[in-house]
mmCIF file of C-alpha atoms in Angstrom:
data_model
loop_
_atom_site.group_PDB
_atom_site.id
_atom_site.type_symbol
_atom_site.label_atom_id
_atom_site.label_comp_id
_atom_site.label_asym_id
_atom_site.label_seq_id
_atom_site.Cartn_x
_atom_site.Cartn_y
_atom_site.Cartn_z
ATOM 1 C CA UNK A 30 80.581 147.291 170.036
ATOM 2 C CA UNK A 31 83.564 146.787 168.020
ATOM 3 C CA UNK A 32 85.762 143.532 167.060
ATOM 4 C CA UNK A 33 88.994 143.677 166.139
ATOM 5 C CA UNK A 34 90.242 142.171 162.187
ATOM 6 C CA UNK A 35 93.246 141.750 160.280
ATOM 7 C CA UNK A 36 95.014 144.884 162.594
ATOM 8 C CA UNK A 37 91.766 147.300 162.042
ATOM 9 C CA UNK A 38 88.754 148.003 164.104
ATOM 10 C CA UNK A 39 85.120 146.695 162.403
ATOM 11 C CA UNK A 40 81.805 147.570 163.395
ATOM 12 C CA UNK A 41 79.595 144.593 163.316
ATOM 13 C CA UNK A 42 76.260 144.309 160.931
ATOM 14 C CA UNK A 43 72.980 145.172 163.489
ATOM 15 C CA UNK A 44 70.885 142.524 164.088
ATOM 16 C CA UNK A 45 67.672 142.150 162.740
ATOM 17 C CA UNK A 46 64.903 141.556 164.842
ATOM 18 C CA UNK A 47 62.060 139.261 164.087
ATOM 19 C CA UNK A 48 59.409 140.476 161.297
ATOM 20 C CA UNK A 49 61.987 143.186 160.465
ATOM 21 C CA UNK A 50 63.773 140.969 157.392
ATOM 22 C CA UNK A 51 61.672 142.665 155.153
ATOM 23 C CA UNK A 52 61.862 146.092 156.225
ATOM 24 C CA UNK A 53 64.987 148.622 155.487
ATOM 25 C CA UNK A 54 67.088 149.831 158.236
ATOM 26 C CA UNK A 55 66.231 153.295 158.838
ATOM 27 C CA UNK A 56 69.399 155.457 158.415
ATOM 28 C CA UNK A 57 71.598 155.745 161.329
ATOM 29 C CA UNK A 58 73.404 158.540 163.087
ATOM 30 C CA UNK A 59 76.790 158.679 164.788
ATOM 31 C CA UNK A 60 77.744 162.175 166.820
ATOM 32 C CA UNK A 61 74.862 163.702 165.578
ATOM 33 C CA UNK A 62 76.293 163.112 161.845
ATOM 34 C CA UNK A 63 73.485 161.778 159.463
ATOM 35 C CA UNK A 64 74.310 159.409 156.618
ATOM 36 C CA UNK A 65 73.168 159.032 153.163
ATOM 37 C CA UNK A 66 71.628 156.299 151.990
ATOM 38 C CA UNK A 67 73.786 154.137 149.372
ATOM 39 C CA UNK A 68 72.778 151.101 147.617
ATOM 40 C CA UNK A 69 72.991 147.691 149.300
ATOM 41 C CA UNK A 70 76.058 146.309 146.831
ATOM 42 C CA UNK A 71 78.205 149.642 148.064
ATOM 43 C CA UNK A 72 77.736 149.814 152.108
ATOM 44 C CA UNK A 73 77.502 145.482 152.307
ATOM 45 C CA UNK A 74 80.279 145.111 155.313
ATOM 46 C CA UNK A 75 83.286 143.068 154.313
ATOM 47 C CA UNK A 76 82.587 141.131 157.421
ATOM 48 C CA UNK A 77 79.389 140.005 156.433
ATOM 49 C CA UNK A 78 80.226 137.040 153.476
ATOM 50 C CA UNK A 79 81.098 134.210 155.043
ATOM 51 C CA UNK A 80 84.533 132.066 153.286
ATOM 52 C CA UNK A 81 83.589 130.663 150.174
ATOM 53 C CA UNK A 82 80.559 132.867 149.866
ATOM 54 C CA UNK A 83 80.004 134.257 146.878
ATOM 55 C CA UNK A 84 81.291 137.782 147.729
ATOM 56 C CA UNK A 85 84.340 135.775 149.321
ATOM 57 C CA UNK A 86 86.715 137.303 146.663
ATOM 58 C CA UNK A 87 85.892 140.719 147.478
ATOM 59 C CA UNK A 88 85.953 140.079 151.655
ATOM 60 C CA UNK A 89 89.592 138.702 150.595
ATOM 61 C CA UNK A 90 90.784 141.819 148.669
ATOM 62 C CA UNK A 91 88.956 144.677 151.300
ATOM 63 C CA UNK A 92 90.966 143.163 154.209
ATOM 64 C CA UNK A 93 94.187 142.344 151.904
ATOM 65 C CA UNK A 94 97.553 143.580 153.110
ATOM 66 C CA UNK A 95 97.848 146.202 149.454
ATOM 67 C CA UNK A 96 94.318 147.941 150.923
ATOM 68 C CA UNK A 97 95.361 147.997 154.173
ATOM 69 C CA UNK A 98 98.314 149.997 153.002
ATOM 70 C CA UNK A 99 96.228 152.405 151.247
ATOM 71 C CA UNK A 100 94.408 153.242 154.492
ATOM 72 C CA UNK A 101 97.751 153.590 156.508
ATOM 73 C CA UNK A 102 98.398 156.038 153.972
ATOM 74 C CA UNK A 103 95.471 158.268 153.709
ATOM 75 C CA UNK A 104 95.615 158.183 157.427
ATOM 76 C CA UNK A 105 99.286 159.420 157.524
ATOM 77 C CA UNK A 106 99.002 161.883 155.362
ATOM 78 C CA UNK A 107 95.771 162.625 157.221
ATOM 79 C CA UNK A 108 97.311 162.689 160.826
ATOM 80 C CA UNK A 109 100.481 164.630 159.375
ATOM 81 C CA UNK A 110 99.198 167.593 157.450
ATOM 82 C CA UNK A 111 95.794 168.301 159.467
ATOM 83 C CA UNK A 112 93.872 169.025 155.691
ATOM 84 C CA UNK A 113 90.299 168.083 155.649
ATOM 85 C CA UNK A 114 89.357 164.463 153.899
ATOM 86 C CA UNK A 115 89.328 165.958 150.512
ATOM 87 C CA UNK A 116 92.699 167.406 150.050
ATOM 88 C CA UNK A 117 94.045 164.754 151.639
ATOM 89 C CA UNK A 118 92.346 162.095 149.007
ATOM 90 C CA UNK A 119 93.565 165.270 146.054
ATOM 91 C CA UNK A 120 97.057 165.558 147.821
ATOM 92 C CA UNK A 121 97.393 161.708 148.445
ATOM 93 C CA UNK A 122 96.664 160.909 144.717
ATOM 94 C CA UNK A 123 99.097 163.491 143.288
ATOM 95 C CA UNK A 124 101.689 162.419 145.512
ATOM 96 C CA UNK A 125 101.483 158.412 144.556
ATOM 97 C CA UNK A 126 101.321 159.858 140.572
ATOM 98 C CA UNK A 127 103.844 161.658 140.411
ATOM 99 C CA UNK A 128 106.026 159.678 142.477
ATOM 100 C CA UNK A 129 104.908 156.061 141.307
ATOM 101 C CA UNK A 130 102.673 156.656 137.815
ATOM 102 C CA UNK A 131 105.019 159.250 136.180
ATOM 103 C CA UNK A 132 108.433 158.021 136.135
ATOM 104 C CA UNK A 133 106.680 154.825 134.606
ATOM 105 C CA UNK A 134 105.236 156.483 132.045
ATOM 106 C CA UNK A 135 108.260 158.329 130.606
ATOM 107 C CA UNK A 136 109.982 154.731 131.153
ATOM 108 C CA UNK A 137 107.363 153.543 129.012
ATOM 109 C CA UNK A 138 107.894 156.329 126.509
ATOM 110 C CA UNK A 139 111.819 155.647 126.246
ATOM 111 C CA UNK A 140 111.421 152.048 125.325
ATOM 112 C CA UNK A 141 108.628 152.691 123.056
ATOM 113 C CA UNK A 142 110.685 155.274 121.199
ATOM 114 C CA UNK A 143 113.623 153.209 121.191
ATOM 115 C CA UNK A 144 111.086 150.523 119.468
ATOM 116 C CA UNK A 145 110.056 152.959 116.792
ATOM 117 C CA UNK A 146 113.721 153.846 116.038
ATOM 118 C CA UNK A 147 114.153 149.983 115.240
ATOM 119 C CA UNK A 148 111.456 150.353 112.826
ATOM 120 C CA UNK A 149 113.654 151.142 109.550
ATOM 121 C CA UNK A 150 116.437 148.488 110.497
ATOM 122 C CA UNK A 151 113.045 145.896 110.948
ATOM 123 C CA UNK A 152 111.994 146.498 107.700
ATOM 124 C CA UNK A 153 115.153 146.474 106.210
ATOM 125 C CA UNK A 154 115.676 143.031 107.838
ATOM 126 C CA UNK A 155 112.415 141.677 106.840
ATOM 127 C CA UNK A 156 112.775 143.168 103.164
ATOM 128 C CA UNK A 157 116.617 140.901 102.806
ATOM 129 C CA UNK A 158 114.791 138.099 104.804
ATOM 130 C CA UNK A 159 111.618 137.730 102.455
ATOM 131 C CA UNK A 160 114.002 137.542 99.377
ATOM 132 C CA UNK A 161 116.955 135.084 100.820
ATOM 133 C CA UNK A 162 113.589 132.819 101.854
ATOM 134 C CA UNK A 163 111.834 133.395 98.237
ATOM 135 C CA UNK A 164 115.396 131.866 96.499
ATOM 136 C CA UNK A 165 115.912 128.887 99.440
ATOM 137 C CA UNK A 166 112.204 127.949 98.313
ATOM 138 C CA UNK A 167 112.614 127.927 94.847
ATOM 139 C CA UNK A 168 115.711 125.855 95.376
ATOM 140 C CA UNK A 169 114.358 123.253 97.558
ATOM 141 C CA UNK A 170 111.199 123.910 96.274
ATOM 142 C CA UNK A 171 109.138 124.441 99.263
ATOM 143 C CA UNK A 172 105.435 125.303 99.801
ATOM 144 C CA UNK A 173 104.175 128.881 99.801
ATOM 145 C CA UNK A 174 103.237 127.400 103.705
ATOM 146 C CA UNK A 175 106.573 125.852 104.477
ATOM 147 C CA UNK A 176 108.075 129.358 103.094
ATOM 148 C CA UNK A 177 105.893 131.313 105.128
ATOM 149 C CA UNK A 178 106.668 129.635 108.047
ATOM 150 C CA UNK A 179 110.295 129.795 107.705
ATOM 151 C CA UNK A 180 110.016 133.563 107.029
ATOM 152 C CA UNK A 181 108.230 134.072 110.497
ATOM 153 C CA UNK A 182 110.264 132.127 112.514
ATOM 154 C CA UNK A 183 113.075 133.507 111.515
ATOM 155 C CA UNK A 184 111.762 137.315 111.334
ATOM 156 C CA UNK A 185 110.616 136.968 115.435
ATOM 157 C CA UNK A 186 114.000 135.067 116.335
ATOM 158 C CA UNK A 187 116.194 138.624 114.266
ATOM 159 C CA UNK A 188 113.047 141.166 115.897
ATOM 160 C CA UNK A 189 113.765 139.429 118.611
ATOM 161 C CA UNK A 190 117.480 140.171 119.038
ATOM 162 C CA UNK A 191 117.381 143.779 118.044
ATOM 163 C CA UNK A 192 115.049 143.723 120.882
ATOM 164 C CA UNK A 193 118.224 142.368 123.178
ATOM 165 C CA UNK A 194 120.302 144.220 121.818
ATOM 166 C CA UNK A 195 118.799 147.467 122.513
ATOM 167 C CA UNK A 196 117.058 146.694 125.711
ATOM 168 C CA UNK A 197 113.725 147.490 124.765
ATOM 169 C CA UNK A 198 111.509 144.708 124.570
ATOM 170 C CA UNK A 199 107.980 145.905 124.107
ATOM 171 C CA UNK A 200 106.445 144.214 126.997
ATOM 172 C CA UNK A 201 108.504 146.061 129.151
ATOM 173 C CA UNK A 202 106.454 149.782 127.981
ATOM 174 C CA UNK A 203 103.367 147.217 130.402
ATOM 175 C CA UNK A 204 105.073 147.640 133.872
ATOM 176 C CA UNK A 205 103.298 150.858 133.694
ATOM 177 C CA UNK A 206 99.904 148.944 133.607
ATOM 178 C CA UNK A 207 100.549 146.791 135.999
ATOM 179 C CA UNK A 208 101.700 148.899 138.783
ATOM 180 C CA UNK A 209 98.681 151.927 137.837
ATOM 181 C CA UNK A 210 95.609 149.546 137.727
ATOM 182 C CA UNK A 211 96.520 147.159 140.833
ATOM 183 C CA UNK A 212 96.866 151.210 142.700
ATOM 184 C CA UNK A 213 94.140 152.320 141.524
ATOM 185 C CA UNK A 214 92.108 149.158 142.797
ATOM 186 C CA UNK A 215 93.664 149.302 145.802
ATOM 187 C CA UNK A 216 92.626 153.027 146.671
ATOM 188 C CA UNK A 217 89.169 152.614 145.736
ATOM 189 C CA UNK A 218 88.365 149.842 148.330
ATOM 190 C CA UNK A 219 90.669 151.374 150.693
ATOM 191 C CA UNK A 220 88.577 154.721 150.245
ATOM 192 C CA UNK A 221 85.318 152.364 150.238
ATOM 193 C CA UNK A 222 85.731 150.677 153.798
ATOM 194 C CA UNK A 223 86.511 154.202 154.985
ATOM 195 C CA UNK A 224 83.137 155.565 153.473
ATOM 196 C CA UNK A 225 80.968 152.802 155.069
ATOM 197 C CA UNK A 226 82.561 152.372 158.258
ATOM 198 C CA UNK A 227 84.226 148.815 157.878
ATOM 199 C CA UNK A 228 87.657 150.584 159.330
ATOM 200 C CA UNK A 229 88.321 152.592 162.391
ATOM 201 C CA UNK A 230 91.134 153.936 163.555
ATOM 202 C CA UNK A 231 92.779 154.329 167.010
ATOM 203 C CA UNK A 232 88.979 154.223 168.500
ATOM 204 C CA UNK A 233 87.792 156.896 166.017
ATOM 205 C CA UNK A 234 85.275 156.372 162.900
ATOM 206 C CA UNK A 235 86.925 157.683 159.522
ATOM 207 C CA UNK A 236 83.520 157.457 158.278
ATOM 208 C CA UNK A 237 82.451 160.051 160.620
ATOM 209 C CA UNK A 238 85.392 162.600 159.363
ATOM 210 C CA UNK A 239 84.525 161.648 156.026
ATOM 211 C CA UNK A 240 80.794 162.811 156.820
ATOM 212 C CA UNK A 241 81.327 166.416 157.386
ATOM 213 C CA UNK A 242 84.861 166.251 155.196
ATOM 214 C CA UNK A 243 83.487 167.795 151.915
ATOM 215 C CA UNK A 244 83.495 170.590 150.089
ATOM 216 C CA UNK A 245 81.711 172.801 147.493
ATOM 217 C CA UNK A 246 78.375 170.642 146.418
ATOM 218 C CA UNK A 247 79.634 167.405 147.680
ATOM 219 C CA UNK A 248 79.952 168.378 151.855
ATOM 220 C CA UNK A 249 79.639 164.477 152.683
ATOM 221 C CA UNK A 250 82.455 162.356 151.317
ATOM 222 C CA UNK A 251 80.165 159.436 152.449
ATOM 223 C CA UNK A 252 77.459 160.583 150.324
ATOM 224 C CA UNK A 253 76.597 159.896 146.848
ATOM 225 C CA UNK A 254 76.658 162.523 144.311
ATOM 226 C CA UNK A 255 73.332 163.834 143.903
ATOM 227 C CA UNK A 256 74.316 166.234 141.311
ATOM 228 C CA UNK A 257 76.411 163.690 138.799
ATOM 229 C CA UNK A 258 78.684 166.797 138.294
ATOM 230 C CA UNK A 259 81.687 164.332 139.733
ATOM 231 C CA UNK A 260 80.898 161.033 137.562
ATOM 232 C CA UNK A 261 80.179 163.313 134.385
ATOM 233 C CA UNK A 262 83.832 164.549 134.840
ATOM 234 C CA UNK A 263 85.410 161.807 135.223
ATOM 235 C CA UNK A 264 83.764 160.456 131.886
ATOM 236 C CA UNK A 265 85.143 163.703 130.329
ATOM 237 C CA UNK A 266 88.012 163.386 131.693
ATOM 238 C CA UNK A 267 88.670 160.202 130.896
ATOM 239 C CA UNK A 268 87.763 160.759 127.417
ATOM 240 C CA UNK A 269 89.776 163.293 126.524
ATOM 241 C CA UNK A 270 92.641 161.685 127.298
ATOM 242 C CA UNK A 271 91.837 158.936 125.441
ATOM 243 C CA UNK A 272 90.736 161.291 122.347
ATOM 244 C CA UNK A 273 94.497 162.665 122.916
ATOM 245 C CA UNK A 274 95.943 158.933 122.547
ATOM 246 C CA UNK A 275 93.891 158.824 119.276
ATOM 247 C CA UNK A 276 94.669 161.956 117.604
ATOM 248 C CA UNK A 277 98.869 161.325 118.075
ATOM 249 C CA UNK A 278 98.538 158.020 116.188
ATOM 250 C CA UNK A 279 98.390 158.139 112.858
ATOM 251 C CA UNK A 280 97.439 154.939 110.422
ATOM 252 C CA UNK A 281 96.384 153.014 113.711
ATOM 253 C CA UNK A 282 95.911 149.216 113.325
ATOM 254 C CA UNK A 283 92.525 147.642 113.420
ATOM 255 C CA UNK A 284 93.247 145.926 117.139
ATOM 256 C CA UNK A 285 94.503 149.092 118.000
ATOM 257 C CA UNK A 286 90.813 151.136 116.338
ATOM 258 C CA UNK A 287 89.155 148.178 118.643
ATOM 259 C CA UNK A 288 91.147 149.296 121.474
ATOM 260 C CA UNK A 289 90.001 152.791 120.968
ATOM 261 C CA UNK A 290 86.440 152.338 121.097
ATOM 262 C CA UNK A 291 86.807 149.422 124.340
ATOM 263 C CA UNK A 292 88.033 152.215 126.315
ATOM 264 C CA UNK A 293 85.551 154.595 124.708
ATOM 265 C CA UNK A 294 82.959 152.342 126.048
ATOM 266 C CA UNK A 295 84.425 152.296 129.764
ATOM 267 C CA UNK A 296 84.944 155.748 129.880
ATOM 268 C CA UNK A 297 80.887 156.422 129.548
ATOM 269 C CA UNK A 298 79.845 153.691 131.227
ATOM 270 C CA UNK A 299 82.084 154.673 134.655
ATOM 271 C CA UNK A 300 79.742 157.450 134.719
ATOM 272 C CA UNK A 301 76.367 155.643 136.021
ATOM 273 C CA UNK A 302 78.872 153.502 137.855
ATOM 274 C CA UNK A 303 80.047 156.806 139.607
ATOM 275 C CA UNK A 304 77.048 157.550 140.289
ATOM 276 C CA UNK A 305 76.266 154.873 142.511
ATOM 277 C CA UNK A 306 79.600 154.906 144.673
ATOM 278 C CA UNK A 307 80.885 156.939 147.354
ATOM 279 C CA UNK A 308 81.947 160.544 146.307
ATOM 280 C CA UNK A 309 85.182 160.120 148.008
ATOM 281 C CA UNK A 310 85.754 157.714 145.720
ATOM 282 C CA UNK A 311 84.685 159.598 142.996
ATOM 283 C CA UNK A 312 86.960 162.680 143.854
ATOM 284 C CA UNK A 313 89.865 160.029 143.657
ATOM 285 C CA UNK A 314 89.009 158.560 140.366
ATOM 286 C CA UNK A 315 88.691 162.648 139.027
ATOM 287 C CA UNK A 316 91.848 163.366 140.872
ATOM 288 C CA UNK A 317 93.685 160.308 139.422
ATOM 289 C CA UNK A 318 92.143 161.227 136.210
ATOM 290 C CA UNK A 319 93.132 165.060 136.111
ATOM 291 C CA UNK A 320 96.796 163.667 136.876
ATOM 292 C CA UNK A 321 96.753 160.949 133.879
ATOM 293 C CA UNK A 322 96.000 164.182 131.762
ATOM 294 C CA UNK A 323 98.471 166.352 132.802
ATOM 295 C CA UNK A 324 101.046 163.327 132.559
ATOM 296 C CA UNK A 325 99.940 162.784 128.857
ATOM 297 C CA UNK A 326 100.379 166.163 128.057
ATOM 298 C CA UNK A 327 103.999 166.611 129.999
ATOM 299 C CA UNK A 328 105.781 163.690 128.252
ATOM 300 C CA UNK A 329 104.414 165.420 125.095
ATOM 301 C CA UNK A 330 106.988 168.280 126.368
ATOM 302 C CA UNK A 331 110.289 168.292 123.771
ATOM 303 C CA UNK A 332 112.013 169.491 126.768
ATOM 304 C CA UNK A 333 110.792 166.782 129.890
ATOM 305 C CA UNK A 334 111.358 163.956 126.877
ATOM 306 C CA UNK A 335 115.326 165.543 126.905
ATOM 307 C CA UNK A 336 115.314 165.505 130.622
ATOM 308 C CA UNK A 337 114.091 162.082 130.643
ATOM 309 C CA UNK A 338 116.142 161.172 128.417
ATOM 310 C CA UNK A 339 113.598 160.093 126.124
ATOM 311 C CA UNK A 340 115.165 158.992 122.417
ATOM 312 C CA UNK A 341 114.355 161.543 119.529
ATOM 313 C CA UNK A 342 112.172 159.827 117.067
ATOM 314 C CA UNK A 343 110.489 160.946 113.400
ATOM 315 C CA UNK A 344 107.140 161.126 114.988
ATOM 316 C CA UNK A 345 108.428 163.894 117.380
ATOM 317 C CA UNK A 346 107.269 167.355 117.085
ATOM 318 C CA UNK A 347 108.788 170.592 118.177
ATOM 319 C CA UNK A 348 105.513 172.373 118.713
ATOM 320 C CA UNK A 349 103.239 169.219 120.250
ATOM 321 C CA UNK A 350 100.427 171.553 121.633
ATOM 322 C CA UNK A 351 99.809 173.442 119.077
ATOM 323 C CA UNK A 352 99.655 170.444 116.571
ATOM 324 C CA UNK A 353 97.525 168.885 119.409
ATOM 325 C CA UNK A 354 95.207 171.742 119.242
ATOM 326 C CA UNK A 355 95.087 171.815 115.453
ATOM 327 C CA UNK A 356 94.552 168.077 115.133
ATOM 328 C CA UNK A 357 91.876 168.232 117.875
ATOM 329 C CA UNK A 358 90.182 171.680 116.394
ATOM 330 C CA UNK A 359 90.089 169.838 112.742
ATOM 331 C CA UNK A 360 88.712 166.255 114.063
ATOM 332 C CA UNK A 361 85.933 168.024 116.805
ATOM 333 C CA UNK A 362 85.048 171.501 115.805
ATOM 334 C CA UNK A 363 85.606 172.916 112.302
ATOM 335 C CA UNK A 364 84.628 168.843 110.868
ATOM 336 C CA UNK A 365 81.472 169.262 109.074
#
């Protein structure tokens, strides 16, 4: 029997009989369609925490307007092309990527050249600043602290109008951030209450489709992966890109060396996590991931930076790949 929530269809938790607390439900079958088992934490129905529970937070964001948006779309594209579940996850994350993720990114890009550009004029400010600051505090003989302070305050209030001026305040090369990650979140639950059967659609199970969806190794969607050959590349993946990242910057900072190895870290560890999840979920994440990639090496492209109208900057190179591939060949495979 099914109840009706939040504009989608939700099949209740069974009920356990007496004595049978203890005992695992046996795996079901709908339509002749067996399931995989999945751990409790993935296939726990959003319907099941009570408000205020402790998985409250997570009931809150499954049924939230943003996921529920992310299933209309899967299902449109779905309904409108006829593909099977996983080209329409593969097609459905290109689509949002290109049309949402990439024009971000070369935004990003532009005002983070046009922040590099300031760089000379900065230091030129900051090198008449530090002396006009040295002779006020030898006049009015300040302390090296009150002379300090001066210096910064009035270094961020100058940084900070060159900033104005040229429209490119750093915090503005974020947006990209916070549009990508809230997406990303959004796709995976969405893709999650499709995979254990917390949404229906127009009397039909998604979870069902999803079932017999698959392709190559991974034939159930529903299913985890068995062979880790989906987690394991997405931690490549993932990697890579963030290998790229670190071989265009040169001199990095020590927050930004931090950074670096924080996202090192959550690149390896997604792989158990994969592991344990849905692989429709997985095939996003790879999807999503094999996207990122090819973005980070487009807006490397002299030519898409000129149709983007991307500033010229002294970092810029005329041959990127091949300096890519030279950087990369010295720091991987001929280092000894």
């Amino acid at each position: 029997m099914l109840c009706r929530l939040g504009g989608r269809w939700l099949r209740p938790l069974p009920v356990l009989q007496h004595g049978a607390r203890d005992r695992p439900l046996a795996p079901t079958s709908t339509g002749g369609v067996k399931h995989s088992a999945l751990p409790v934490w993935a296939v726990a129905s959003v319907s099941a925490v009570g408000s205020g529970g402790p998985g409250s937070w997570y009931e809150a964001l499954a049924t939230s307007a943003p996921v529920h948006g992310m299933e209309e779309v899967l299902l449109g594209v779905h309904t409108a092309t006829g593909l099977p579940w996983w080209a329409c996850i593969g097609l459905t994350t290109v689509a949002l990527r290109g049309a949402v993720t990439l024009p971000l990114a070369a935004y990003q890009h532009y005002i983070l050249a046009k922040v590099e550009n300031l760089q000379p004029e900065i230091k030129n400010i900051a090198r008449h600043l530090n002396q006009e600051v040295a002779v006020r505090a030898n006049q009015l003989r300040w302390s090296k602290r009150v002379a300090r302070l001066t210096y910064l305050k009035n270094m961020r209030r100058l940084v900070s109008e060159l900033y104005v001026r040229d429209n490119c305040h750093p915090f503005k090369a974020t947006v990209l951030v916070w549009i990508q990650f809230p997406m990303w979140i959004f796709m995976s639950v969405a893709l999650r209450n499709f995979s254990t059967g917390a949404t229906h659609s127009e009397g039909f199970s998604v979870q069902e489709q999803l079932a017999t969806d698959g392709i190559l190794w991974f034939p159930d969607l529903t299913a985890l992966d068995s062979t880790w050959i989906l987690p394991i590349s997405v931690g490549i993946i993932n990697l890579l890109i963030v290998e790229i990242f670190a071989l265009q910057k040169i001199g990095m900072s020590r927050f930004q060396t931090y950074i670096t190895y924080f996202v090192r870290a959550v690149s390896v560890l997604m792989i158990p996590v994969a592991a344990t999840i849905p692989s429709s979920i997985v095939l996003y994440w790879l999807c999503s991931s094999l996207m990122g990639l090819s973005q980070n090496l487009l807006l490397r492209s002299p030519r898409f930076r000129q149709l983007c109208r991307i500033p010229l900057t002294k970092s810029d190179s005329g041959t990127p790949y091949k300096d890519l591939f030279a950087a990369f060949y010295a720091k991987f495979i001929s280092k000894k």
